[in-house]
Every structure is written in C-alpha cells, then in structure tokens.
Amino acid sequence: GAVVSQHPSRVICKSGTSVKIECRSLDFQATTMFWYRQFPKQSLMLMATSNEGSKATYEQGVEKDKFLINHASLTLSTLTVTSAHPEDSSFYICSAPLSGRRETQYFGPGTRLLVL
Amino acid sequence: AQSVTQLGSHVSVSEGALVLLRCNYSSSVPPYLFWYVQYPNQGLQLLLKYTTGATLVKGINGFEAEFKKSETSFHLTKPSAHMSDAAEYFCAVSDLNDMRFGAGTRLTVKP
C-alpha cells in the first residue's frame, strides 16, 4: 500500500531555534498534504493544508509565520516550526491523500518535537 | 459542520472478550466514516472506512463497524480482543473537503 514517511521521527531542540519536519509520499504523488498536531492524550487537530505550487491553507488560530509550510514537490512537504518554544512541544503528523481523494488518506508515522 | 463524539475515553476489556468502541457523528451531508488505530509514538493506521454501499464494514485485524444512519453511529466492534489490540482508536468523519477526528478511545486489554 501507499506509504508516507516523516523525518525526523524525534527531535529535541533549544528554545528559540527552528525545526524542519519533512513529509514524503514514497510511492505516489500528492498535490495536497495535511499537517496535524496532537497533544498528549488528545485527538489530531488539523493545522494546515499544504498545496504543491501554491500557498498553504491554515486553520483558524494557527500562526502562519510560526509554522511555515513548503510543498516543494509532488512528494515532499515540509513544516518548519520557527523560533520554537516549549509550548510547541507536540506530536506532529502529516498525511497525504491518494489520488487527491480524502477518503484514501495515508498518515505518516509522526514526529515528536520536544523544545527545552 | 461536522463533528465526532467518541463515548468513553478509556475502555478496558479482558483478552477474548468483545470489544465495543462507540462513535456518533454529526454531518450535514452523507458522511464518509473512518476508524483509525494509533500505537504509541506512531501515526494513524486505517482500520476500516465507510463510504457508500454496505453498511457493515469489515476491516483489518478482525474489526468491523456498522453505519447506522438513523442513530448517526459508527461503532467499532471485534468479537474477541487480543493483547495486541491495546492502542488508541480514533473515529473520523469526512465530507471529502474536511476531516474531523474524535477525541479518541484508549483500549486496554487485560490478560
């Protein structure tokens, strides 16, 4: 089946630094990818929709300048957490729909971010 | 607007017992419904989904769910729990433009 990878799987950084998370669709092309954030013992909250060749669409309350999204190619989207702070510590998950169909959405394994 | 309610944040069953995880949804259009499983520090894995057609949907690992429009429910069941079923389970509803997840239910399986 289709596979979505994320890198890194885990990152620890100091407050004030920026962290880049990559999301790749390994065997299919994805013009759209989704970025979610999950706090401990909570559900996934959609942060933004990444669109290849155009600007990302952010959900209400998500800071665009804080969470920079770049959909560089049909298989790669990156999320950069700029000037990270401890409250940004979370589990970040991306997903990509197969053939653009939302009902066939594949999730990455997630990236655990810890900001000290 | 869509929403999902999962009744019970934590369900505990004995190995071999019936598993029942409840999910109710709200949607203004015919919904697509999903159940995902998440193991610790991992992403979501699709268990099963309902799009159209047969209302009883069978998924992986022996799970199944039934779409009941009259009850706006999509409960997940498994006849006999296995220790490896212990995980977090998320119900989700989608209208193809948006997907909303429930808060999740943590399933514990006792030996």
JSON list of N, CA and C in Angstrom, two decimals, chain A residues 10 36 38 41-44 46 59 91 93 101-105 107-110 112, chain B residues 32 34 36 38 41-44 49 51 90 94 96-103 106:
[
{"chain": "A", "resi": 10, "resn": "ARG", "atom": "N", "xyz": [11.95, 12.00, 15.78]},
{"chain": "A", "resi": 10, "resn": "ARG", "atom": "CA", "xyz": [12.01, 12.61, 17.09]},
{"chain": "A", "resi": 10, "resn": "ARG", "atom": "C", "xyz": [13.08, 13.71, 17.06]},
{"chain": "A", "resi": 36, "resn": "TYR", "atom": "N", "xyz": [-1.03, 17.82, 10.93]},
{"chain": "A", "resi": 36, "resn": "TYR", "atom": "CA", "xyz": [-1.81, 17.76, 12.15]},
{"chain": "A", "resi": 36, "resn": "TYR", "atom": "C", "xyz": [-0.88, 17.91, 13.35]},
{"chain": "A", "resi": 38, "resn": "GLN", "atom": "N", "xyz": [-0.88, 16.87, 17.53]},
{"chain": "A", "resi": 38, "resn": "GLN", "atom": "CA", "xyz": [-1.55, 16.05, 18.53]},
{"chain": "A", "resi": 38, "resn": "GLN", "atom": "C", "xyz": [-0.88, 16.24, 19.88]},
{"chain": "A", "resi": 41, "resn": "LYS", "atom": "N", "xyz": [-2.61, 12.51, 24.81]},
{"chain": "A", "resi": 41, "resn": "LYS", "atom": "CA", "xyz": [-3.94, 12.01, 25.16]},
{"chain": "A", "resi": 41, "resn": "LYS", "atom": "C", "xyz": [-5.06, 12.81, 24.50]},
{"chain": "A", "resi": 42, "resn": "GLN", "atom": "N", "xyz": [-4.77, 13.45, 23.40]},
{"chain": "A", "resi": 42, "resn": "GLN", "atom": "CA", "xyz": [-5.79, 14.20, 22.69]},
{"chain": "A", "resi": 42, "resn": "GLN", "atom": "C", "xyz": [-5.84, 13.77, 21.23]},
{"chain": "A", "resi": 43, "resn": "SER", "atom": "N", "xyz": [-6.83, 14.28, 20.55]},
{"chain": "A", "resi": 43, "resn": "SER", "atom": "CA", "xyz": [-7.01, 13.91, 19.16]},
{"chain": "A", "resi": 43, "resn": "SER", "atom": "C", "xyz": [-6.13, 14.76, 18.24]},
{"chain": "A", "resi": 44, "resn": "LEU", "atom": "N", "xyz": [-6.20, 14.47, 16.96]},
{"chain": "A", "resi": 44, "resn": "LEU", "atom": "CA", "xyz": [-5.45, 15.23, 15.98]},
{"chain": "A", "resi": 44, "resn": "LEU", "atom": "C", "xyz": [-6.20, 16.51, 15.65]},
{"chain": "A", "resi": 46, "resn": "LEU", "atom": "N", "xyz": [-6.16, 19.53, 12.86]},
{"chain": "A", "resi": 46, "resn": "LEU", "atom": "CA", "xyz": [-5.62, 19.96, 11.59]},
{"chain": "A", "resi": 46, "resn": "LEU", "atom": "C", "xyz": [-5.01, 21.35, 11.73]},
{"chain": "A", "resi": 59, "resn": "GLU", "atom": "N", "xyz": [-5.50, 26.60, 9.22]},
{"chain": "A", "resi": 59, "resn": "GLU", "atom": "CA", "xyz": [-6.71, 26.59, 10.02]},
{"chain": "A", "resi": 59, "resn": "GLU", "atom": "C", "xyz": [-6.73, 27.80, 10.94]},
{"chain": "A", "resi": 91, "resn": "PHE", "atom": "N", "xyz": [3.29, 16.28, 19.11]},
{"chain": "A", "resi": 91, "resn": "PHE", "atom": "CA", "xyz": [3.46, 15.23, 18.11]},
{"chain": "A", "resi": 91, "resn": "PHE", "atom": "C", "xyz": [2.86, 15.76, 16.81]},
{"chain": "A", "resi": 93, "resn": "ILE", "atom": "N", "xyz": [1.94, 15.19, 12.89]},
{"chain": "A", "resi": 93, "resn": "ILE", "atom": "CA", "xyz": [1.65, 14.11, 11.94]},
{"chain": "A", "resi": 93, "resn": "ILE", "atom": "C", "xyz": [1.22, 14.70, 10.61]},
{"chain": "A", "resi": 101, "resn": "ARG", "atom": "N", "xyz": [-7.89, 11.92, -3.15]},
{"chain": "A", "resi": 101, "resn": "ARG", "atom": "CA", "xyz": [-9.15, 11.53, -2.54]},
{"chain": "A", "resi": 101, "resn": "ARG", "atom": "C", "xyz": [-9.00, 11.50, -1.02]},
{"chain": "A", "resi": 102, "resn": "ARG", "atom": "N", "xyz": [-9.75, 12.35, -0.35]},
{"chain": "A", "resi": 102, "resn": "ARG", "atom": "CA", "xyz": [-9.63, 12.49, 1.10]},
{"chain": "A", "resi": 102, "resn": "ARG", "atom": "C", "xyz": [-9.97, 11.20, 1.84]},
{"chain": "A", "resi": 103, "resn": "GLU", "atom": "N", "xyz": [-10.83, 10.38, 1.24]},
{"chain": "A", "resi": 103, "resn": "GLU", "atom": "CA", "xyz": [-11.20, 9.15, 1.93]},
{"chain": "A", "resi": 103, "resn": "GLU", "atom": "C", "xyz": [-10.12, 8.10, 1.84]},
{"chain": "A", "resi": 104, "resn": "THR", "atom": "N", "xyz": [-9.10, 8.34, 1.04]},
{"chain": "A", "resi": 104, "resn": "THR", "atom": "CA", "xyz": [-7.96, 7.43, 0.97]},
{"chain": "A", "resi": 104, "resn": "THR", "atom": "C", "xyz": [-6.74, 8.21, 1.39]},
{"chain": "A", "resi": 105, "resn": "GLN", "atom": "N", "xyz": [-6.63, 8.42, 2.66]},
{"chain": "A", "resi": 105, "resn": "GLN", "atom": "CA", "xyz": [-5.61, 9.28, 3.22]},
{"chain": "A", "resi": 105, "resn": "GLN", "atom": "C", "xyz": [-4.61, 8.42, 4.00]},
{"chain": "A", "resi": 107, "resn": "PHE", "atom": "N", "xyz": [-1.31, 8.27, 6.54]},
{"chain": "A", "resi": 107, "resn": "PHE", "atom": "CA", "xyz": [-0.66, 9.07, 7.56]},
{"chain": "A", "resi": 107, "resn": "PHE", "atom": "C", "xyz": [0.81, 8.70, 7.71]},
{"chain": "A", "resi": 108, "resn": "GLY", "atom": "N", "xyz": [1.60, 9.72, 7.99]},
{"chain": "A", "resi": 108, "resn": "GLY", "atom": "CA", "xyz": [2.99, 9.47, 8.33]},
{"chain": "A", "resi": 108, "resn": "GLY", "atom": "C", "xyz": [3.09, 8.95, 9.75]},
{"chain": "A", "resi": 109, "resn": "PRO", "atom": "N", "xyz": [4.27, 8.49, 10.14]},
{"chain": "A", "resi": 109, "resn": "PRO", "atom": "CA", "xyz": [4.45, 7.92, 11.49]},
{"chain": "A", "resi": 109, "resn": "PRO", "atom": "C", "xyz": [4.54, 8.97, 12.58]},
{"chain": "A", "resi": 110, "resn": "GLY", "atom": "N", "xyz": [4.62, 10.23, 12.20]},
{"chain": "A", "resi": 110, "resn": "GLY", "atom": "CA", "xyz": [4.66, 11.28, 13.20]},
{"chain": "A", "resi": 110, "resn": "GLY", "atom": "C", "xyz": [6.06, 11.71, 13.59]},
{"chain": "A", "resi": 112, "resn": "ARG", "atom": "N", "xyz": [7.94, 13.54, 16.93]},
{"chain": "A", "resi": 112, "resn": "ARG", "atom": "CA", "xyz": [7.83, 14.02, 18.30]},
{"chain": "A", "resi": 112, "resn": "ARG", "atom": "C", "xyz": [8.79, 15.17, 18.48]},
{"chain": "B", "resi": 32, "resn": "TYR", "atom": "N", "xyz": [-18.54, 10.28, 5.06]},
{"chain": "B", "resi": 32, "resn": "TYR", "atom": "CA", "xyz": [-17.59, 9.18, 4.97]},
{"chain": "B", "resi": 32, "resn": "TYR", "atom": "C", "xyz": [-17.07, 9.00, 6.40]},
{"chain": "B", "resi": 34, "resn": "PHE", "atom": "N", "xyz": [-14.63, 6.78, 9.28]},
{"chain": "B", "resi": 34, "resn": "PHE", "atom": "CA", "xyz": [-13.37, 6.05, 9.39]},
{"chain": "B", "resi": 34, "resn": "PHE", "atom": "C", "xyz": [-13.10, 5.65, 10.84]},
{"chain": "B", "resi": 36, "resn": "TYR", "atom": "N", "xyz": [-9.49, 4.72, 12.86]},
{"chain": "B", "resi": 36, "resn": "TYR", "atom": "CA", "xyz": [-8.04, 4.60, 12.79]},
{"chain": "B", "resi": 36, "resn": "TYR", "atom": "C", "xyz": [-7.53, 4.07, 14.13]},
{"chain": "B", "resi": 38, "resn": "GLN", "atom": "N", "xyz": [-3.98, 3.96, 16.58]},
{"chain": "B", "resi": 38, "resn": "GLN", "atom": "CA", "xyz": [-2.67, 4.58, 16.78]},
{"chain": "B", "resi": 38, "resn": "GLN", "atom": "C", "xyz": [-1.95, 3.87, 17.91]},
{"chain": "B", "resi": 41, "resn": "ASN", "atom": "N", "xyz": [3.54, 6.57, 19.93]},
{"chain": "B", "resi": 41, "resn": "ASN", "atom": "CA", "xyz": [4.56, 7.26, 19.13]},
{"chain": "B", "resi": 41, "resn": "ASN", "atom": "C", "xyz": [4.54, 6.87, 17.66]},
{"chain": "B", "resi": 42, "resn": "GLN", "atom": "N", "xyz": [3.39, 6.53, 17.16]},
{"chain": "B", "resi": 42, "resn": "GLN", "atom": "CA", "xyz": [3.24, 6.20, 15.75]},
{"chain": "B", "resi": 42, "resn": "GLN", "atom": "C", "xyz": [2.11, 7.00, 15.15]},
{"chain": "B", "resi": 43, "resn": "GLY", "atom": "N", "xyz": [2.06, 7.01, 13.83]},
{"chain": "B", "resi": 43, "resn": "GLY", "atom": "CA", "xyz": [0.97, 7.68, 13.14]},
{"chain": "B", "resi": 43, "resn": "GLY", "atom": "C", "xyz": [-0.29, 6.85, 13.17]},
{"chain": "B", "resi": 44, "resn": "LEU", "atom": "N", "xyz": [-1.26, 7.26, 12.40]},
{"chain": "B", "resi": 44, "resn": "LEU", "atom": "CA", "xyz": [-2.55, 6.57, 12.37]},
{"chain": "B", "resi": 44, "resn": "LEU", "atom": "C", "xyz": [-2.58, 5.52, 11.27]},
{"chain": "B", "resi": 49, "resn": "LYS", "atom": "N", "xyz": [-13.23, 1.81, 6.73]},
{"chain": "B", "resi": 49, "resn": "LYS", "atom": "CA", "xyz": [-13.93, 3.04, 6.36]},
{"chain": "B", "resi": 49, "resn": "LYS", "atom": "C", "xyz": [-15.25, 2.70, 5.71]},
{"chain": "B", "resi": 51, "resn": "THR", "atom": "N", "xyz": [-17.86, 4.40, 2.98]},
{"chain": "B", "resi": 51, "resn": "THR", "atom": "CA", "xyz": [-18.09, 5.46, 2.00]},
{"chain": "B", "resi": 51, "resn": "THR", "atom": "C", "xyz": [-19.51, 5.35, 1.48]},
{"chain": "B", "resi": 90, "resn": "PHE", "atom": "N", "xyz": [-9.31, 6.11, 16.97]},
{"chain": "B", "resi": 90, "resn": "PHE", "atom": "CA", "xyz": [-9.94, 7.37, 16.60]},
{"chain": "B", "resi": 90, "resn": "PHE", "atom": "C", "xyz": [-11.00, 7.14, 15.53]},
{"chain": "B", "resi": 94, "resn": "SER", "atom": "N", "xyz": [-15.72, 12.58, 7.40]},
{"chain": "B", "resi": 94, "resn": "SER", "atom": "CA", "xyz": [-15.23, 13.44, 6.32]},
{"chain": "B", "resi": 94, "resn": "SER", "atom": "C", "xyz": [-16.32, 13.67, 5.30]},
{"chain": "B", "resi": 96, "resn": "LEU", "atom": "N", "xyz": [-15.15, 14.92, 2.39]},
{"chain": "B", "resi": 96, "resn": "LEU", "atom": "CA", "xyz": [-14.14, 15.00, 1.34]},
{"chain": "B", "resi": 96, "resn": "LEU", "atom": "C", "xyz": [-13.45, 16.35, 1.29]},
{"chain": "B", "resi": 97, "resn": "ASN", "atom": "N", "xyz": [-14.02, 17.37, 1.88]},
{"chain": "B", "resi": 97, "resn": "ASN", "atom": "CA", "xyz": [-13.34, 18.66, 1.96]},
{"chain": "B", "resi": 97, "resn": "ASN", "atom": "C", "xyz": [-12.71, 18.88, 3.32]},
{"chain": "B", "resi": 98, "resn": "ASP", "atom": "N", "xyz": [-13.18, 18.13, 4.28]},
{"chain": "B", "resi": 98, "resn": "ASP", "atom": "CA", "xyz": [-12.73, 18.33, 5.64]},
{"chain": "B", "resi": 98, "resn": "ASP", "atom": "C", "xyz": [-12.82, 16.99, 6.37]},
{"chain": "B", "resi": 99, "resn": "MET", "atom": "N", "xyz": [-11.95, 16.80, 7.31]},
{"chain": "B", "resi": 99, "resn": "MET", "atom": "CA", "xyz": [-11.99, 15.58, 8.11]},
{"chain": "B", "resi": 99, "resn": "MET", "atom": "C", "xyz": [-11.87, 15.98, 9.56]},
{"chain": "B", "resi": 100, "resn": "ARG", "atom": "N", "xyz": [-12.76, 15.42, 10.39]},
{"chain": "B", "resi": 100, "resn": "ARG", "atom": "CA", "xyz": [-12.74, 15.72, 11.82]},
{"chain": "B", "resi": 100, "resn": "ARG", "atom": "C", "xyz": [-12.56, 14.42, 12.58]},
{"chain": "B", "resi": 101, "resn": "PHE", "atom": "N", "xyz": [-11.74, 14.50, 13.60]},
{"chain": "B", "resi": 101, "resn": "PHE", "atom": "CA", "xyz": [-11.46, 13.32, 14.41]},
{"chain": "B", "resi": 101, "resn": "PHE", "atom": "C", "xyz": [-12.15, 13.41, 15.76]},
{"chain": "B", "resi": 102, "resn": "GLY", "atom": "N", "xyz": [-12.52, 12.27, 16.28]},
{"chain": "B", "resi": 102, "resn": "GLY", "atom": "CA", "xyz": [-12.99, 12.22, 17.65]},
{"chain": "B", "resi": 102, "resn": "GLY", "atom": "C", "xyz": [-11.82, 12.35, 18.61]},
{"chain": "B", "resi": 103, "resn": "ALA", "atom": "N", "xyz": [-12.14, 12.43, 19.88]},
{"chain": "B", "resi": 103, "resn": "ALA", "atom": "CA", "xyz": [-11.11, 12.64, 20.90]},
{"chain": "B", "resi": 103, "resn": "ALA", "atom": "C", "xyz": [-10.28, 11.39, 21.16]},
{"chain": "B", "resi": 106, "resn": "ARG", "atom": "N", "xyz": [-8.95, 5.04, 24.38]},
{"chain": "B", "resi": 106, "resn": "ARG", "atom": "CA", "xyz": [-7.81, 4.16, 24.67]},
{"chain": "B", "resi": 106, "resn": "ARG", "atom": "C", "xyz": [-8.34, 2.80, 25.08]}
]
